[in-house]
Structures are given as C-alpha cells and as structure tokens.
Coordinates of C-alpha atoms in Angstrom, one line a residue:
X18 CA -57.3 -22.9 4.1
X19 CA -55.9 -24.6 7.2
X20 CA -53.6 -26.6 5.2
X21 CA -52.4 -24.0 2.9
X22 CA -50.5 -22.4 5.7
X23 CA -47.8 -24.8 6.8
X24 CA -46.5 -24.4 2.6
X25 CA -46.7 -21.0 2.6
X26 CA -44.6 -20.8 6.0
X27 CA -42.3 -23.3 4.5
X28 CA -41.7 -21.5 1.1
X29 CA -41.4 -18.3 3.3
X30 CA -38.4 -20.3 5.3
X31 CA -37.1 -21.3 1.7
X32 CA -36.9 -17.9 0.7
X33 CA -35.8 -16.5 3.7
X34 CA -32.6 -18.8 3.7
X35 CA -32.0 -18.4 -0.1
X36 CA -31.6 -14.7 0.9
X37 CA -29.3 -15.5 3.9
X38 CA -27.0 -17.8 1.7
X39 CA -26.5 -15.4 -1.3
X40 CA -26.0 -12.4 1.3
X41 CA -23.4 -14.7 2.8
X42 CA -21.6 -15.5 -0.7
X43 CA -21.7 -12.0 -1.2
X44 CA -20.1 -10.7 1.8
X45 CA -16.7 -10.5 2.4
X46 CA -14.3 -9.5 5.7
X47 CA -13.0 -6.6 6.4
X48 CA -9.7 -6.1 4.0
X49 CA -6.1 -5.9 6.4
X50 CA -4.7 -2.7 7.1
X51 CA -1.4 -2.1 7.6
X52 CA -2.4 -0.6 10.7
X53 CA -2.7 -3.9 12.4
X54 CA 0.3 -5.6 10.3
X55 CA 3.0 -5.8 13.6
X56 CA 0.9 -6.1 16.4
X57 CA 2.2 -8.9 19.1
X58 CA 0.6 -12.1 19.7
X59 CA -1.3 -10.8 22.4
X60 CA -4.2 -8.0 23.9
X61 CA -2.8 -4.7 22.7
X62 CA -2.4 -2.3 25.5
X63 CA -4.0 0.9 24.5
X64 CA -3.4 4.3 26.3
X65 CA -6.4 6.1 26.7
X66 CA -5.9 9.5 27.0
X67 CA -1.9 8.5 26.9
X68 CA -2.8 6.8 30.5
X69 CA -4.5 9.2 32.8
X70 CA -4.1 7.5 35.7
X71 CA -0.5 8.0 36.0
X72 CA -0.3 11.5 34.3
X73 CA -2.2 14.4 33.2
X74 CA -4.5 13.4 30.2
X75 CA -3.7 14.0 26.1
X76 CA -0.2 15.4 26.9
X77 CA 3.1 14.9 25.8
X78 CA 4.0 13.7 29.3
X79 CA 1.2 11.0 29.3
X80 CA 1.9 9.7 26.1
X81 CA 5.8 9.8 26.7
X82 CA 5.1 7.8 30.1
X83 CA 3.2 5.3 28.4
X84 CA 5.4 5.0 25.4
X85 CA 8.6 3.8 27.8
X86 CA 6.1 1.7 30.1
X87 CA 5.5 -0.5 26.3
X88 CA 2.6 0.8 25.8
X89 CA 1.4 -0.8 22.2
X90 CA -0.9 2.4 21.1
X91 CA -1.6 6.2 22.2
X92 CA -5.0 7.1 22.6
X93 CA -6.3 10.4 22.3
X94 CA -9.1 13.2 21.4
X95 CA -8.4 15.8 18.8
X96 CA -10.3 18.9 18.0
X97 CA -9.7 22.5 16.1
X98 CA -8.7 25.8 17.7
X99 CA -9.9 28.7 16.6
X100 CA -7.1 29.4 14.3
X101 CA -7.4 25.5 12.8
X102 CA -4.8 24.2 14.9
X103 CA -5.6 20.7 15.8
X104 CA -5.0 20.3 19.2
X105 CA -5.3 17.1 21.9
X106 CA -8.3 17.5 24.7
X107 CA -10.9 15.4 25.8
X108 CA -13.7 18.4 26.3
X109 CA -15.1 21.2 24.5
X110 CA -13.5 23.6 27.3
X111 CA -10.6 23.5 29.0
X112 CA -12.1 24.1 32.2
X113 CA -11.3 20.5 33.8
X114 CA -7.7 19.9 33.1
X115 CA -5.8 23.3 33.0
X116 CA -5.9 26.4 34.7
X117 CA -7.8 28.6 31.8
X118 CA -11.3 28.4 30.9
X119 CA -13.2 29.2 27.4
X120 CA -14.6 26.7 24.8
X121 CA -11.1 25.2 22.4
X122 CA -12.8 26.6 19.3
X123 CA -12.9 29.6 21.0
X124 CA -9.0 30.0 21.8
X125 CA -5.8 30.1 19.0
X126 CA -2.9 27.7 19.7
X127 CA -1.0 30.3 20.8
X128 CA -3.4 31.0 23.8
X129 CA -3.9 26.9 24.6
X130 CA -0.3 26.9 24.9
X131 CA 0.1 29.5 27.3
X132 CA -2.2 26.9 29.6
X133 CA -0.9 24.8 32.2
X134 CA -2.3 21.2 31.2
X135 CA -0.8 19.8 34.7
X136 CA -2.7 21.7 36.8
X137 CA -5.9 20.2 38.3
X138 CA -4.3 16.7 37.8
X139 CA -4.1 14.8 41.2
X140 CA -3.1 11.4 42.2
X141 CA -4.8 11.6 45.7
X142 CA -8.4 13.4 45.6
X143 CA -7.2 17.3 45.9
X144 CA -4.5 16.7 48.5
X145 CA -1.5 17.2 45.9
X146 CA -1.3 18.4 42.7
X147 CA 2.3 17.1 41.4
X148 CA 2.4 18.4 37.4
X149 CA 1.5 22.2 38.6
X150 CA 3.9 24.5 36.6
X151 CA 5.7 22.3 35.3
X152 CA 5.5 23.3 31.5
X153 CA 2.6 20.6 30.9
X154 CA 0.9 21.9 27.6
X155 CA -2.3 20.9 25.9
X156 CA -0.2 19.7 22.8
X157 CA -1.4 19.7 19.0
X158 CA -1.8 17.0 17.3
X159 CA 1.3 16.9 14.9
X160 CA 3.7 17.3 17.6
X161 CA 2.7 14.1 19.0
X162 CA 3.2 12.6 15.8
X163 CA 6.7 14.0 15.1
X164 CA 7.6 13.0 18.7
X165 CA 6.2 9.2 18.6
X166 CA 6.6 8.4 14.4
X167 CA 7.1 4.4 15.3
X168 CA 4.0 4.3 17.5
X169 CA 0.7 3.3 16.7
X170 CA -2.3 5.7 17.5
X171 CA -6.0 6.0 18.3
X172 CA -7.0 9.5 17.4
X173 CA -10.7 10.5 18.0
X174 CA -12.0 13.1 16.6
X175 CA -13.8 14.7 19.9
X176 CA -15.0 17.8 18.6
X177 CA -14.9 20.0 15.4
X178 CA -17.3 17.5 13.5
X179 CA -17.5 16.8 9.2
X180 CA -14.8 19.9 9.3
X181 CA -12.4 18.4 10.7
X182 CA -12.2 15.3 8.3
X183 CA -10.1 17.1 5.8
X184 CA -7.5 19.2 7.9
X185 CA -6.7 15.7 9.7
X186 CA -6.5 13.7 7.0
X187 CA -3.7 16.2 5.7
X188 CA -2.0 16.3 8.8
X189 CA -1.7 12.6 8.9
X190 CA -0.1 12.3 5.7
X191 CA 2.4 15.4 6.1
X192 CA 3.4 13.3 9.1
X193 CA 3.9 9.7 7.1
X194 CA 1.8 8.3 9.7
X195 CA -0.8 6.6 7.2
X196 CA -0.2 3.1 8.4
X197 CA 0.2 4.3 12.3
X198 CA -3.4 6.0 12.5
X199 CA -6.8 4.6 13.4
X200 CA -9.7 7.4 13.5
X201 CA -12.6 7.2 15.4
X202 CA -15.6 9.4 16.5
X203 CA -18.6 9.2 18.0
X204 CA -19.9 11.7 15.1
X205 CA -20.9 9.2 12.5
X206 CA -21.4 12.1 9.8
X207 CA -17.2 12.7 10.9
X208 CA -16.4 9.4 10.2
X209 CA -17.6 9.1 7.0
X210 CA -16.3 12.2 5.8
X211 CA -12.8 11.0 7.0
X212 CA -13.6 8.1 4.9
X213 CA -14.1 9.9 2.0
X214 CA -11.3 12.5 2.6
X215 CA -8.6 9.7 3.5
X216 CA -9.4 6.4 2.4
X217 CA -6.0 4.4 2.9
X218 CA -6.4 5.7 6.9
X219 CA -8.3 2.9 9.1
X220 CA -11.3 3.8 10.6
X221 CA -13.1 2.7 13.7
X222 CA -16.7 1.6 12.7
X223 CA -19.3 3.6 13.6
X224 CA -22.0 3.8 15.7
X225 CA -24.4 2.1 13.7
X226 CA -22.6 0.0 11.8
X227 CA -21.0 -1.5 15.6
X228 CA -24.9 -2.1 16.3
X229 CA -25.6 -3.8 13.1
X230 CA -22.4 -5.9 13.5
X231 CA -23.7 -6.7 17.3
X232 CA -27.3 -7.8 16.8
X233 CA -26.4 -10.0 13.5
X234 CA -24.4 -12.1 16.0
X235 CA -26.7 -12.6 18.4
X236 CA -28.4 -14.2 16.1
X237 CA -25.3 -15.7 14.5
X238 CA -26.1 -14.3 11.1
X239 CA -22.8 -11.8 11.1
X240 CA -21.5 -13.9 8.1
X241 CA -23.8 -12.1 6.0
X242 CA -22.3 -8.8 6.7
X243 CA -19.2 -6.9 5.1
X244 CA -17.7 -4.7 7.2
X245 CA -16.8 -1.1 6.2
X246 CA -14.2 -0.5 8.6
X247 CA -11.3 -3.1 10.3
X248 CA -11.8 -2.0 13.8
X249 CA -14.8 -2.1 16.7
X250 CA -14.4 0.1 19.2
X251 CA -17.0 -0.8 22.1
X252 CA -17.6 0.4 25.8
X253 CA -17.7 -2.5 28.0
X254 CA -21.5 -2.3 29.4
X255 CA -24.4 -0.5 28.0
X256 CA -26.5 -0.5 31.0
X257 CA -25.9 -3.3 32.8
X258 CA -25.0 -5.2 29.8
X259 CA -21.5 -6.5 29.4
X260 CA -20.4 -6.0 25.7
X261 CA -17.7 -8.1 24.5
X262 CA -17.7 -11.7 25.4
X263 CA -16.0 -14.2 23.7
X264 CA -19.0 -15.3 21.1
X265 CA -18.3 -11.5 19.9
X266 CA -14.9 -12.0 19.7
X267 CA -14.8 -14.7 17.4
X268 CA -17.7 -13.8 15.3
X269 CA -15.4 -10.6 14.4
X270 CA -12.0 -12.5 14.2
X271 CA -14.1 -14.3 11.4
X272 CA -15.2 -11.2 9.9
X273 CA -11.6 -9.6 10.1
X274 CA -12.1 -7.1 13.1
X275 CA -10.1 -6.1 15.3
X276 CA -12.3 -5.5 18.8
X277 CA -11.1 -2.8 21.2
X278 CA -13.1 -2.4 24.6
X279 CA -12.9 0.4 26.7
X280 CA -12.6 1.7 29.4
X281 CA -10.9 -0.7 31.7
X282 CA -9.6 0.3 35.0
X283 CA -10.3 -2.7 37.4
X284 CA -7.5 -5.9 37.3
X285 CA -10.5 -8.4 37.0
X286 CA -12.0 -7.1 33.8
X287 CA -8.6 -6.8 32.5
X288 CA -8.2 -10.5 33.2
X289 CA -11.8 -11.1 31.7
X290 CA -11.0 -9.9 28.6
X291 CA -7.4 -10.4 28.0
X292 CA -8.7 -14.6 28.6
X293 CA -11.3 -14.2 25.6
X294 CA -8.5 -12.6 23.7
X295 CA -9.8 -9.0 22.7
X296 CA -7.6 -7.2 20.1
X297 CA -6.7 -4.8 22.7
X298 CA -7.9 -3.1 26.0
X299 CA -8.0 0.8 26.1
X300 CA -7.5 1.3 29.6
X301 CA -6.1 4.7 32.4
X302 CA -4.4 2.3 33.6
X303 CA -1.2 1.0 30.8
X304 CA 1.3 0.0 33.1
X305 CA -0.8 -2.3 35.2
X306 CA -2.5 -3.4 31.7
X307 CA 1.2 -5.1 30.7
X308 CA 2.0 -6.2 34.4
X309 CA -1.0 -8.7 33.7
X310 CA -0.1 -9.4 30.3
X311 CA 3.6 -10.2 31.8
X312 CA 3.0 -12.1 34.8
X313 CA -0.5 -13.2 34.2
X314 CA -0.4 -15.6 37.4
X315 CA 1.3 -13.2 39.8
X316 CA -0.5 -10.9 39.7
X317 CA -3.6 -11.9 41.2

C-alpha cells in the first residue's frame, strides 16, 4: 500500500491542474464599460463624500468644490425618504451633519430640505462652524446629476436596501447618466438587484465576490476567475492588514478591474498607492490628492 500512495497523489495533482487549466480557458475579464472609457493616464481622484475635509459632506457645495479643484469622480451615499425621494446622506439619521434629527426614511424631502446640512461641519474641533445658515441642504440625488451631467460618479446605495434598486436605476437613466454611474453597496442582496434592474450601469463588486477575487490571488490562481462586475472597491487595512499592494493591482489589471481603495487621508498612503498605480484613491482629502499627482516630488 505504501507505494500506491505517491500515484494516487500524483493523479490527484493531474486532476487538480486539468481543472485549473479548463477553468482558466473558460474565464474571461471583466467586459469595458464606458464608465472607465476617458479616464486620464493616471490614479483617479475620487471625492468621497464630495471631499469632507474641506466642506460639509454629500452636498452640493462639497461636490461643487471638488468639481473646480479637478476632482475626476463624486462620491456619495444615497438612500429613500419617506416619500421615495432619493436623497444624499451618509447615515440612517440626520443627527450628525444637520441641525434636525429623525431616521431619513422617516422624513419627506420636503422636510430634509428644510435642514441645514452646514451646521455641525467644522474645520477646527468645535471652535467654528463656517457653513451654519448658509442654505447648505441635504440634496437628492438627481439634482446632483442635473448639476454635474459631464462628471463621473460613485453612488452607494447606503440605506433603503433591494428597494432601492429599481427607483435608482430609473433615475439614472431619466438623467442620461448611464455611462457616468458606478453603484456600490455594502448590501450584496442591493447590488444584485441593481444588476438585474439596470444592467448597462457598472457595478462595484460585492462583498464576496471582492473576497473571492482576493484570496484567488494570493494564491495566484485569479486567472481562473471571471469577474461579474469592472470595479473593486476595497478599504485599505482590514485589521492591521494592508489591502492593496501592487501583486493585487496587477493581478486585477489582468483581469480587467479597475481597483479603488479607500479611505485615504494621510500624504504617505497617497504616495504608496498612487506608486503601485491603483485605478483611483477615494480620499476627504481631493485637493491635496491632485497636489501629489501634480507635483509628485514637491510635495514631500
């Protein structure tokens, strides 16, 4: 018996890599998008939250500063009101960032609008507050696309889960910005939905599918897998892990993804990862983003 087992091992190996190679033939990259057509030769600068570092979060004033900085792409969180508005805000209340409180799906449009969106926003720990009544709203969704139509965007779909799929989809293309949206969500079941609601939309992949993709190249196996979506959309460090590093990088450029990383605030990461040439860096911080991209040595 002791001889039988290095031929058994070896067939096992044999089959094993027979597998491998027809799962390899079989797979195929992610298919472009137009989404991705006319983006620079460089890290794209994404606006997270419109760039919250220099202006009260999701608003028309954020994404407005960021826009005329050169920002390449808005990103922001969408959710319903009660009266199936869909409106831009990070969390399920507006507690944080205005001066109202109550859950969004609890409130109509009409009453997030009567919100000041600029008032807890401060630049120097509670000392000043600069954007107090100064008309800052909590803006919906297709009024940032009617103001920024030639601008690509991130929108993720924060709250409002499966439901929200189809109302978004048909705001999208009421808007004609098909080719100028990428939606993400951290609700996988919302994701797919989307996908089935609005297929010629780009989609971030999801949570598992981003795992899948992650350990197959650890163990440099991700030519074997077919992507379902152009775009990865990972956190820097999970625990004290850092995410993207170059080996990731390329093994999605050969698989046709586009890698964003958030959420960078410190110049060294930016540096990090605009030298390993991630597709783009969602970062608080845009303007300092493209002051790095632009003068890459003096800026150290």
């Amino acid at each position: 018996m002791r001889h039988k087992w290095p031929i058994a091992t070896l067939s096992s190996l044999i089959a094993v890599a027979a597998i491998y190679g027809a799962l390899v033939l079989l797979a195929r990259p992610a298919p472009d998008h137009p989404y991705f057509a006319a983006e620079k030769p460089r890290t794209q600068v994404i606006a997270h939250r419109g760039g919250a570092h220099a202006r009260p979060e999701n608003t028309l004033a954020a994404f407005a500063h960021a826009v005329e900085a050169g920002a390449d792409i808005l990103e922001m969180d969408a959710q319903p009101t009660a009266d199936g508005a869909i409106v831009l805000m990070h969390d399920a209340t507006v507690d944080r960032t205005t001066d109202g409180t109550g859950r969004v799906e609890s409130l109509s449009a009409s009453q997030l609008r009567n919100l000041d969106a600029g008032y807890r926003w401060t630049p120097d720990g509670g000392q000043t507050f600069p954007f107090r009544g100064q008309g800052i709203r909590a803006p919906e969704l297709g009024e940032v696309f009617a103001r920024f139509p030639a601008t690509r965007m991130i929108v993720e779909m924060k709250h409002g889960g499966p439901a929200l799929a189809q109302p978004l989809c048909m705001l999208i293309r009421r808007h004609a910005m098909v080719q100028k949206t990428l939606v993400a969500s951290m609700n996988e079941e919302a994701v797919i939905a989307f996908r089935r609601a609005c297929p010629e939309v780009a989609t971030s992949m999801t949570g598992s599918e981003a795992r899948t993709f992650y350990f197959l190249h650890l163990f440099h196996l991700e030519a074997a897998y077919s992507p379902p979506a152009p775009a990865l959309l990972i956190p820097d460090r999970i625990g004290g892990d850092r995410i993207p590093t170059r080996r990731l990088i390329e093994a999605a450029q050969r698989r046709n993804l586009t890698v964003h990383v958030w959420t960078i605030r410190d110049d060294a990461r930016m540096r990090q990862l605009i030298e390993i040439e991630v597709g783009g860096i969602i970062t608080d911080r845009p303007n300092r983003l493209l002051e790095l991209l632009r003068h890459p040595a003096s800026s150290r």
